[in-house]
């Protein structure tokens, strides 16, 4: 009995980095568009040539067939509904920025497309594209989408249209999950090994891919719900796009280790009879990334350093700040590499044909990132701070009117702040911000000074009526934080965010504002995003990454004065680690079990991962022969009770 109880507690505590099942997606009563929002959106219509037909021709060019219906998960839940965005057509509704609407229509051109002789793309099966290149014996698959289910659906759709060709090679352009997560939907690990399929990726790919989401994955996943509008209804008052494509498919995530790594600036390689020149371009859009030329086809695969939008220097879900200068340098390199290229295709959005237009496309991206970088630095050196810089800089007209680099995914203002953060950090140098009160504490005091919640909300209403939404949001945020039970402020803030969302040109900003509004009305989701779906990828993640995450979940104050040592033995991989707490810090090292440990926990790596991912039932685990405890069970439970659990559904806009 004691054993069972200890195990139960242990399992509950082990599930520290994960949370549970699907979101709840509660709807809210979204407000109607306000006159000031209409006026803002009309400016976009006036100032941009939204009816320029070129992009529409490109997005439709080479169309072969469009999928319909749904992609389902094994449990029958809907992962993708191909018809969900059928409403995205015609004139922009008043609740969507017309420039974003135009972009959303372009991304709604989904299906199988012929890009050039021997090059096909599947768009709209996931947020990214799958590219198929005809080799001598089969298809060279470039990127495998986010999920096993979406990748399998894309490939089978292509086979139905183009014939039942085998996969002869795989290329992962970079270490972001939307480009490799569906690998096992394309080919099983066994088949890939048996047939000796070359799997090509940039150097560092495996480390970056498997570690990116472990340590701060919970916070990032939660914040990504804002960025991608995961819980929003697909509707004119909800989610219409992400900028890079339609929704991310939250299905089974896996990975295949590369057999060939690209580490040179120019690397010639013949892959299934096709001549590639690969370029290693790390540390810009992703920590590990490659692009490639197909010289005989005069084609350029730009991976994600290029897309039909300004990219993020720092996604609003949170990430390490990216190097805009290096990004711009890669664009110059790309210009040099593509002197006679006739077709560009990326792993998001649609391709571009014609040498001059490709040159213009790359040039615009080069200069948008460099202008952003240089102008932010110029103002930094004059003493301006992030919020000031973000308001001061506009792009020159030549860059600003180029649709292919407008801020549909990234946003200039956020990118300018990123440049500041990249070089100088989040602190603006003003000691008023060196040790300010926490937001809720200062909100309470401001509220008192403003004469209470009602008065502040009245002032915010006046700002709202004038279309001064930024000020209204700032005031109302103080009320919501300072007096969380004052509902009129929550409702007005929800309406304010909705107007900001309706007017936002960036899809990620729109999604964030509208998600915030939804959560002000309904609260945060009941559950965080499950990690169980990523179990096939986690199996490839080095144990050290999980132990780092475990250490970073140690409750410091609770661990003060504790002195515990635990041996962790993974019986199947023959790895063993010694974990110990010292100075309220959890350390680990790979070593043979020590004799003076408080306890020794022996389990298979599979069970260890399964437990971390929260997959499988507690009962199965308990009955499993894969787990054994020696030494003091009480100490083991004491050890695990010091680890905090992060359910991943924390409040962001409410308190
Ligand atoms: Zn991507």
XYZ file of C-alpha atoms and ligand atoms in Angstrom:
656
model
C 0.000 0.000 0.000
C 2.725 2.378 0.978
C 4.499 1.452 -2.205
C 1.432 2.239 -4.305
C 0.898 5.568 -2.625
C 4.506 6.544 -3.084
C 4.385 5.654 -6.740
C 1.205 7.586 -7.257
C 2.695 10.634 -5.683
C 5.898 10.138 -7.577
C 4.055 9.943 -10.869
C 2.002 12.988 -10.133
C 5.133 14.884 -9.310
C 7.128 13.551 -12.201
C 4.608 14.988 -14.597
C 6.150 18.313 -13.848
C 6.718 19.884 -17.183
C 3.523 18.884 -18.809
C -0.110 19.609 -18.745
C -3.108 17.921 -20.041
C -5.426 17.755 -22.973
C -6.989 19.910 -25.613
C -8.022 23.483 -25.055
C -11.570 24.357 -24.278
C -11.997 27.001 -26.926
C -14.811 28.773 -25.155
C -16.380 31.422 -27.328
C -17.264 34.933 -26.294
C -19.629 37.553 -27.565
C -17.264 39.529 -29.728
C -18.090 43.194 -30.129
C -18.968 44.955 -33.360
C -16.524 47.148 -35.136
C -16.277 50.725 -33.830
C -16.195 53.814 -36.102
C -12.550 54.584 -35.288
C -11.538 51.074 -36.305
C -13.368 51.458 -39.610
C -11.499 54.702 -40.229
C -8.135 53.076 -39.494
C -8.867 50.199 -41.822
C -9.958 52.576 -44.573
C -6.515 54.183 -44.462
C -4.970 50.859 -45.422
C -7.327 50.562 -48.358
C -6.468 54.076 -49.453
C -2.711 53.796 -49.110
C -2.021 50.340 -50.504
C -2.727 48.858 -53.911
C -4.648 45.962 -52.434
C -5.994 44.899 -55.815
C -2.561 44.378 -57.372
C -3.165 41.037 -59.117
C 0.420 39.710 -59.238
C 0.430 37.901 -55.877
C -2.966 36.362 -56.605
C -1.647 34.987 -59.884
C 1.397 33.580 -58.092
C -0.591 32.029 -55.264
C -2.790 30.199 -57.782
C -0.168 29.362 -60.386
C 0.345 25.654 -61.077
C -2.774 24.650 -59.146
C -3.550 20.951 -59.491
C -6.137 20.091 -56.831
C -7.616 21.299 -53.552
C -8.313 19.025 -50.592
C -11.584 19.202 -48.721
C -13.000 17.637 -45.584
C -11.001 17.157 -42.423
C -7.844 15.607 -41.042
C -8.719 13.670 -37.907
C -6.605 12.511 -34.996
C -6.661 8.856 -33.942
C -9.272 9.724 -31.299
C -11.543 11.259 -33.924
C -10.932 14.888 -32.952
C -10.537 17.387 -35.807
C -6.955 18.472 -36.434
C -7.595 20.378 -39.654
C -10.746 21.395 -41.427
C -9.834 22.259 -45.020
C -13.063 24.199 -45.390
C -12.690 26.252 -42.206
C -11.342 29.252 -44.109
C -13.761 29.137 -47.025
C -15.218 32.394 -45.693
C -11.918 34.136 -46.477
C -12.774 35.572 -49.882
C -14.157 38.704 -51.464
C -14.144 42.124 -49.844
C -12.672 42.527 -46.368
C -15.225 42.439 -43.564
C -15.170 45.516 -41.330
C -13.693 43.384 -38.549
C -10.493 42.530 -40.457
C -7.714 44.858 -41.531
C -8.037 44.902 -45.357
C -4.325 44.383 -45.926
C -4.342 41.336 -43.639
C -7.503 40.137 -45.382
C -5.736 40.285 -48.728
C -2.899 38.231 -47.278
C -5.359 35.791 -45.693
C -7.006 35.245 -49.094
C -3.599 34.510 -50.615
C -2.835 31.971 -47.893
C -6.276 30.447 -48.409
C -5.160 29.233 -51.867
C -4.444 25.756 -50.592
C -3.797 22.459 -52.299
C -1.257 20.745 -54.512
C 0.644 23.013 -56.909
C 3.196 22.463 -59.626
C 5.955 25.003 -59.008
C 8.149 23.987 -61.948
C 9.008 20.824 -63.851
C 9.893 18.329 -61.138
C 8.911 20.581 -58.187
C 5.554 20.415 -56.407
C 4.200 22.005 -53.241
C 1.456 21.060 -50.811
C 0.096 24.193 -49.149
C -2.521 24.534 -46.448
C -2.168 21.061 -44.933
C -0.456 22.735 -41.989
C 1.062 26.137 -41.298
C 4.132 25.296 -43.427
C 4.509 23.839 -46.920
C 5.715 20.416 -47.938
C 7.806 20.569 -51.122
C 8.311 17.514 -53.341
C 11.219 17.361 -55.751
C 11.295 14.570 -58.323
C 14.411 12.487 -57.986
C 15.568 9.600 -60.134
C 13.821 6.963 -58.015
C 11.221 8.874 -56.001
C 10.346 12.088 -54.210
C 12.783 14.178 -52.258
C 10.543 15.536 -49.504
C 11.485 19.002 -48.253
C 10.012 19.523 -44.757
C 7.383 17.341 -43.197
C 4.945 19.788 -41.538
C 4.170 19.839 -37.797
C 2.227 16.641 -37.320
C 2.313 13.040 -38.438
C -1.337 13.310 -39.446
C -0.980 16.422 -41.623
C 2.203 15.097 -43.274
C 0.587 11.746 -44.066
C -2.483 13.502 -45.473
C -0.354 15.787 -47.654
C 1.724 12.949 -49.056
C -1.249 10.733 -49.751
C -3.005 13.648 -51.486
C 0.054 14.117 -53.706
C 0.149 10.388 -54.500
C -3.487 10.417 -55.473
C -2.844 13.231 -57.935
C 0.638 12.464 -59.186
C 1.071 8.727 -58.815
C 2.284 6.419 -56.106
C 5.939 7.435 -55.896
C 8.164 6.339 -53.028
C 10.066 8.787 -50.840
C 13.730 8.699 -51.854
C 15.204 11.380 -49.565
C 14.215 13.911 -46.924
C 15.436 17.418 -46.253
C 14.712 19.327 -43.049
C 15.322 23.000 -43.753
C 15.451 24.013 -40.110
C 14.927 23.159 -36.487
C 11.408 24.563 -35.970
C 8.772 21.913 -35.343
C 6.473 22.988 -38.197
C 9.198 21.742 -40.575
C 10.040 18.333 -39.147
C 7.339 17.269 -36.639
C 5.436 15.200 -39.206
C 8.502 13.180 -40.294
C 7.038 9.879 -39.134
C 3.899 10.503 -41.192
C 6.107 10.486 -44.299
C 8.196 7.440 -43.532
C 8.712 5.239 -40.493
C 12.077 5.176 -38.772
C 12.421 1.486 -39.662
C 11.702 1.961 -43.342
C 14.008 4.969 -43.575
C 16.811 2.931 -42.009
C 16.096 -0.207 -44.039
C 16.060 1.637 -47.357
C 18.978 3.866 -46.395
C 16.991 7.033 -47.143
C 19.264 10.063 -46.933
C 17.972 12.568 -44.384
C 19.629 15.942 -44.839
C 19.564 18.758 -42.302
C 21.699 21.713 -41.256
C 24.398 21.082 -38.681
C 23.061 21.381 -35.142
C 19.555 20.493 -36.298
C 18.947 17.590 -33.944
C 20.171 19.382 -30.813
C 18.196 22.519 -31.564
C 15.060 20.703 -32.682
C 14.827 18.489 -29.625
C 15.808 21.090 -27.061
C 13.916 24.160 -28.245
C 10.724 23.381 -26.446
C 11.883 21.518 -23.370
C 13.193 24.078 -20.907
C 10.694 26.902 -21.413
C 8.271 24.886 -23.517
C 5.391 25.334 -21.115
C 5.551 29.121 -21.175
C 6.149 29.205 -24.918
C 3.269 26.854 -25.682
C 0.912 28.915 -23.570
C 2.011 32.162 -25.177
C 1.821 30.600 -28.648
C -1.907 30.167 -28.126
C -2.067 33.955 -28.364
C 0.256 34.205 -31.345
C -1.508 31.543 -33.419
C -5.050 32.151 -32.160
C -5.374 28.486 -31.350
C -8.549 28.839 -29.305
C -10.246 31.386 -31.549
C -13.151 30.620 -33.779
C -12.281 30.758 -37.480
C -14.500 33.682 -38.463
C -14.441 37.342 -39.517
C -14.444 38.221 -35.818
C -11.901 35.530 -34.997
C -8.853 33.937 -36.530
C -8.335 34.453 -40.263
C -4.634 33.679 -40.730
C -1.266 33.437 -39.005
C 0.746 35.362 -41.586
C 2.818 32.298 -42.484
C -0.180 30.217 -43.462
C -3.318 28.928 -41.815
C -3.409 27.129 -38.485
C -0.740 25.002 -36.894
C -1.808 21.336 -36.737
C -1.514 20.170 -33.140
C -1.110 16.455 -33.851
C 1.545 13.803 -33.237
C 5.037 15.271 -33.232
C 8.065 13.164 -34.144
C 11.493 13.500 -35.704
C 14.057 11.486 -37.653
C 17.761 11.989 -37.011
C 19.617 13.283 -40.075
C 22.099 11.071 -41.878
C 23.845 14.035 -43.561
C 24.548 17.443 -42.079
C 25.138 20.623 -44.014
C 27.827 22.776 -42.444
C 29.287 24.799 -45.319
C 28.234 28.058 -46.930
C 28.127 26.207 -50.258
C 27.879 22.453 -50.308
C 27.412 20.525 -53.559
C 25.515 17.288 -53.278
C 23.635 14.967 -55.598
C 20.487 13.675 -53.946
C 18.675 10.882 -55.807
C 20.139 12.152 -59.060
C 19.306 15.825 -58.435
C 22.092 18.392 -58.121
C 21.760 20.536 -54.984
C 23.914 23.358 -53.681
C 23.107 23.639 -49.999
C 23.825 26.743 -47.915
C 24.220 26.565 -44.159
C 22.573 29.721 -42.752
C 22.367 29.307 -38.969
C 21.451 31.856 -36.323
C 18.999 34.054 -38.181
C 15.440 32.768 -38.532
C 16.348 29.555 -36.697
C 19.451 28.443 -34.820
C 19.990 25.681 -37.412
C 18.825 26.358 -40.984
C 19.738 25.631 -44.582
C 18.640 26.946 -47.963
C 19.486 25.435 -51.354
C 19.797 26.034 -55.047
C 18.849 23.547 -57.754
C 21.137 24.952 -60.455
C 19.903 22.757 -63.315
C 16.325 23.830 -62.593
C 17.296 27.468 -61.946
C 15.375 27.140 -58.684
C 15.968 28.424 -55.164
C 14.557 26.905 -51.977
C 14.634 29.770 -49.482
C 13.513 27.716 -46.446
C 12.151 30.294 -43.982
C 14.730 33.052 -44.139
C 12.348 34.316 -46.776
C 8.562 34.312 -46.701
C 5.855 36.510 -48.195
C 5.853 38.596 -45.026
C 8.169 40.460 -42.699
C 9.309 37.798 -40.272
C 9.720 37.937 -36.521
C 12.999 39.009 -35.044
C 11.321 37.911 -31.856
C 8.047 35.984 -31.983
C 5.500 37.237 -29.500
C 5.238 33.719 -28.079
C 8.776 34.414 -26.802
C 12.131 33.080 -28.000
C 15.768 34.026 -27.870
C 16.298 37.305 -29.703
C 17.368 36.844 -33.331
C 20.244 38.474 -35.168
C 18.765 40.895 -37.709
C 22.129 41.933 -39.097
C 23.134 38.371 -39.857
C 19.712 37.773 -41.390
C 20.239 40.695 -43.715
C 23.708 39.392 -44.627
C 22.202 36.043 -45.597
C 19.880 37.916 -47.936
C 22.870 39.520 -49.634
C 24.416 36.070 -49.975
C 21.139 34.834 -51.446
C 21.270 37.608 -54.043
C 24.755 36.463 -55.015
C 23.655 32.820 -55.165
C 20.648 33.557 -57.340
C 22.058 35.539 -60.206
C 20.128 33.464 -62.760
C 17.348 31.902 -60.687
C 13.947 31.766 -62.336
C 11.828 30.317 -59.555
C 11.881 30.841 -55.799
C 9.870 28.704 -53.395
C 9.827 28.878 -49.618
C 8.489 26.637 -46.915
C 5.662 29.070 -46.156
C 3.328 31.031 -48.436
C 3.591 30.949 -52.237
C 6.459 31.043 -54.798
C 7.747 33.767 -57.107
C 8.695 33.375 -60.753
C 10.980 35.473 -62.893
C 14.501 36.565 -62.200
C 13.840 40.267 -61.680
C 10.996 39.709 -59.267
C 13.012 37.214 -57.229
C 15.866 39.687 -57.043
C 13.465 42.380 -55.864
C 11.933 40.022 -53.291
C 15.282 39.118 -51.734
C 16.481 42.723 -51.882
C 13.388 43.967 -50.054
C 13.871 41.425 -47.284
C 17.557 42.258 -47.024
C 16.736 45.919 -46.613
C 13.741 45.598 -44.305
C 15.874 43.752 -41.747
C 18.848 46.029 -42.210
C 16.772 49.193 -42.050
C 15.097 47.902 -38.887
C 18.467 47.076 -37.382
C 20.322 50.222 -38.370
C 17.596 52.684 -37.476
C 16.974 51.073 -34.097
C 20.693 51.231 -33.350
C 20.873 54.854 -34.522
C 18.150 55.869 -32.095
C 19.545 53.698 -29.301
C 22.767 55.649 -29.559
C 20.793 58.872 -29.272
C 19.294 57.648 -26.026
C 15.860 56.568 -27.182
C 14.228 53.624 -25.472
C 12.306 50.683 -26.981
C 8.805 52.130 -26.754
C 9.991 55.410 -28.224
C 11.924 53.756 -31.029
C 8.958 51.571 -31.931
C 6.830 54.685 -32.366
C 9.411 56.740 -34.228
C 10.519 54.492 -37.070
C 8.532 53.939 -40.233
C 9.860 52.093 -43.248
C 10.756 54.150 -46.328
C 7.996 54.044 -48.924
C 9.923 51.734 -51.257
C 10.027 49.040 -48.554
C 6.716 49.847 -46.931
C 4.631 49.398 -50.062
C 6.176 46.042 -50.961
C 3.576 43.454 -49.944
C 6.054 40.564 -49.750
C 7.778 42.138 -46.742
C 4.895 43.822 -44.908
C 4.230 42.828 -41.333
C 1.691 40.026 -41.621
C 3.590 37.685 -39.316
C 6.232 39.864 -37.698
C 5.626 43.522 -37.006
C 8.059 46.409 -37.430
C 7.345 47.864 -33.965
C 8.010 44.597 -32.195
C 11.085 43.960 -34.328
C 12.520 47.395 -33.473
C 12.163 46.617 -29.786
C 13.875 43.298 -30.408
C 16.964 45.029 -31.817
C 17.193 47.033 -28.598
C 16.797 43.879 -26.529
C 19.344 42.001 -28.642
C 22.047 44.563 -27.882
C 21.040 46.277 -24.637
C 18.574 43.952 -22.933
C 15.089 44.519 -21.621
C 16.113 47.334 -19.212
C 15.887 50.791 -20.782
C 18.506 52.415 -18.547
C 16.023 54.512 -16.583
C 16.326 53.680 -12.856
C 12.579 54.226 -12.442
C 12.432 50.890 -14.233
C 15.309 49.313 -12.327
C 13.231 48.109 -9.441
C 9.609 48.999 -10.138
C 6.712 47.484 -8.223
C 5.198 44.312 -9.687
C 2.319 45.125 -12.089
C -0.504 44.253 -9.728
C 0.964 46.276 -6.879
C 1.474 49.408 -8.957
C -1.971 48.945 -10.537
C -3.621 49.064 -7.111
C -1.866 52.318 -6.288
C -2.579 53.948 -9.642
C -6.195 52.973 -9.255
C -6.399 54.673 -5.904
C -4.811 57.771 -7.357
C -7.202 57.747 -10.315
C -10.137 57.804 -7.925
C -11.156 54.166 -8.191
C -12.118 51.600 -10.789
C -15.284 53.307 -11.965
C -13.628 56.634 -12.635
C -10.729 55.027 -14.432
C -13.110 52.993 -16.575
C -15.088 56.111 -17.486
C -11.858 57.769 -18.617
C -10.999 54.647 -20.601
C -14.441 54.704 -22.239
C -13.773 58.262 -23.403
C -10.460 57.149 -24.891
C -12.185 54.175 -26.527
C -14.817 56.443 -28.062
C -12.077 58.563 -29.600
C -10.361 55.483 -31.000
C -7.431 55.990 -28.611
C -7.286 52.247 -27.958
C -3.701 52.079 -26.776
C -4.439 54.514 -23.959
C -7.748 52.843 -23.157
C -5.970 49.472 -22.910
C -3.282 50.892 -20.648
C -5.833 52.432 -18.276
C -8.069 49.384 -18.239
C -5.184 47.025 -17.693
C -4.488 48.917 -14.448
C -8.094 48.426 -13.380
C -8.193 44.729 -14.303
C -4.953 44.094 -12.425
C -5.696 46.445 -9.528
C -9.293 45.395 -8.976
C -9.835 42.051 -10.716
C -13.481 41.767 -9.623
C -14.594 44.973 -11.372
C -16.273 43.450 -14.432
C -17.140 46.579 -16.441
C -13.401 47.181 -16.893
C -12.850 43.617 -18.073
C -15.627 43.931 -20.614
C -14.409 47.299 -21.885
C -10.843 46.009 -22.107
C -12.109 42.993 -24.067
C -13.874 45.353 -26.464
C -10.772 47.524 -26.714
C -8.577 44.542 -27.574
C -11.124 43.467 -30.152
C -10.947 46.834 -31.894
C -7.140 46.609 -31.826
C -7.402 43.101 -33.280
C -9.850 44.167 -35.995
C -7.423 46.917 -37.044
C -4.190 44.920 -36.770
C -2.369 44.174 -39.995
C -0.211 41.525 -38.362
C -2.062 38.237 -37.997
C -0.138 37.420 -34.837
C -1.093 40.730 -33.250
C -4.706 40.210 -34.252
C -4.674 36.708 -32.784
C -3.129 37.992 -29.559
C -5.637 40.807 -29.089
C -8.616 38.588 -29.869
C -7.381 35.785 -27.615
C -6.876 38.336 -24.833
C -10.464 39.536 -25.300
C -11.737 35.978 -25.183
C -9.859 35.253 -21.979
C -11.029 38.468 -20.323
C -14.564 37.191 -20.813
C -14.044 33.472 -20.177
C -10.789 33.156 -18.307
C -7.720 31.206 -19.409
C -8.142 27.718 -20.895
C -8.985 24.991 -18.405
C -5.943 22.986 -19.440
C -2.540 23.544 -20.985
C -1.342 22.056 -24.251
C -0.554 18.368 -23.904
C 2.966 17.113 -24.335
C 1.795 13.568 -24.838
C 1.520 14.173 -28.598
C 5.242 14.966 -28.745
C 6.318 11.699 -27.222
C 7.972 10.374 -30.397
C 10.110 13.472 -30.537
C 10.843 13.414 -26.828
C 12.175 9.881 -27.245
C 14.948 11.407 -29.402
C 15.689 14.171 -26.915
C 18.793 13.670 -24.775
C 17.942 12.896 -21.154
C 20.052 15.878 -20.063
C 17.493 18.284 -21.540
C 14.757 16.807 -19.346
C 16.992 16.902 -16.289
C 17.769 20.573 -16.965
C 14.034 21.206 -17.091
C 13.558 19.214 -13.915
C 16.239 21.295 -12.180
C 14.502 24.457 -13.346
C 11.287 23.271 -11.738
C 12.845 22.887 -8.288
C 11.004 25.103 -5.849
C 13.968 27.044 -4.486
C 12.454 28.295 -1.218
C 11.058 24.839 -0.424
C 14.393 23.222 -1.209
C 16.369 25.492 1.110
C 18.363 23.440 3.590
C 17.450 20.143 1.906
C 20.167 17.648 1.180
C 19.046 14.760 -1.000
C 20.792 12.539 -3.521
C 18.946 10.317 -5.983
C 20.341 7.828 -8.478
C 18.399 7.695 -11.724
C 19.096 4.544 -13.714
C 17.635 4.121 -17.184
C 17.690 0.369 -17.510
C 17.249 0.031 -21.275
C 19.703 2.680 -22.467
C 22.157 1.801 -19.681
C 22.466 5.471 -18.753
C 22.646 6.535 -15.162
C 22.586 9.924 -13.497
C 23.195 11.156 -10.010
C 20.855 13.961 -8.981
C 21.483 15.985 -5.866
C 20.215 19.117 -4.170
C 22.791 21.528 -2.804
C 22.179 25.174 -1.810
C 18.599 24.788 -3.035
C 19.884 23.969 -6.521
C 19.231 20.666 -8.276
C 22.365 19.355 -9.963
C 22.876 16.252 -12.036
C 25.752 14.462 -13.640
C 26.020 11.386 -15.764
C 27.679 8.870 -13.467
C 27.360 5.426 -11.982
C 24.956 5.226 -9.022
C 26.549 6.399 -5.783
C 26.276 4.256 -2.689
C 25.302 7.044 -0.288
C 22.227 8.130 -2.294
C 18.924 8.432 -0.471
C 17.244 6.337 -3.127
C 17.780 4.741 -6.513
C 15.057 4.980 -9.124
C 15.383 2.489 -11.964
C 13.144 2.751 -15.003
C 13.268 2.505 -18.800
C 13.863 5.673 -20.803
C 10.531 5.025 -22.470
C 8.715 5.086 -19.164
C 10.694 8.108 -18.009
C 9.647 10.037 -21.138
C 6.080 8.765 -20.967
C 5.804 9.910 -17.391
C 7.276 13.321 -18.190
C 4.859 13.664 -21.086
C 1.897 12.707 -18.930
C 1.071 9.899 -21.385
C -0.225 6.485 -20.349
C -2.257 5.758 -17.273
C -0.863 5.759 -13.767
C -2.158 2.232 -13.396
C -0.184 1.003 -16.403
C 2.925 2.599 -15.008
C 2.360 1.122 -11.581
C 1.910 -2.329 -13.022
C 4.936 -1.875 -15.203
C 8.008 -3.953 -14.570
C 9.945 -0.997 -15.913
C 10.092 0.848 -12.604
C 11.928 -0.074 -9.429
C 12.826 1.845 -6.280
C 15.659 0.986 -3.924
C 16.501 2.850 -0.734
C 14.199 5.289 1.006
C 10.883 5.735 -0.781
C 10.022 8.524 1.605
C 13.128 10.437 0.568
C 12.278 9.859 -3.073
C 8.834 11.325 -2.548
C 10.372 14.215 -0.585
C 12.667 14.836 -3.523
C 9.899 14.894 -6.107
C 7.622 16.939 -3.896
C 10.126 19.782 -4.270
C 9.473 19.969 -8.009
C 6.825 22.459 -9.113
C 4.235 21.472 -11.637
C 3.432 23.919 -14.435
C 0.026 23.101 -15.923
C 0.595 25.574 -18.775
C -2.704 27.432 -18.610
C -1.569 30.417 -16.583
C -3.436 33.707 -16.727
C -1.959 36.430 -18.922
C -4.474 39.255 -19.165
C -6.486 38.522 -16.052
C -5.541 38.301 -12.399
Zn 8.001 27.642 -40.159
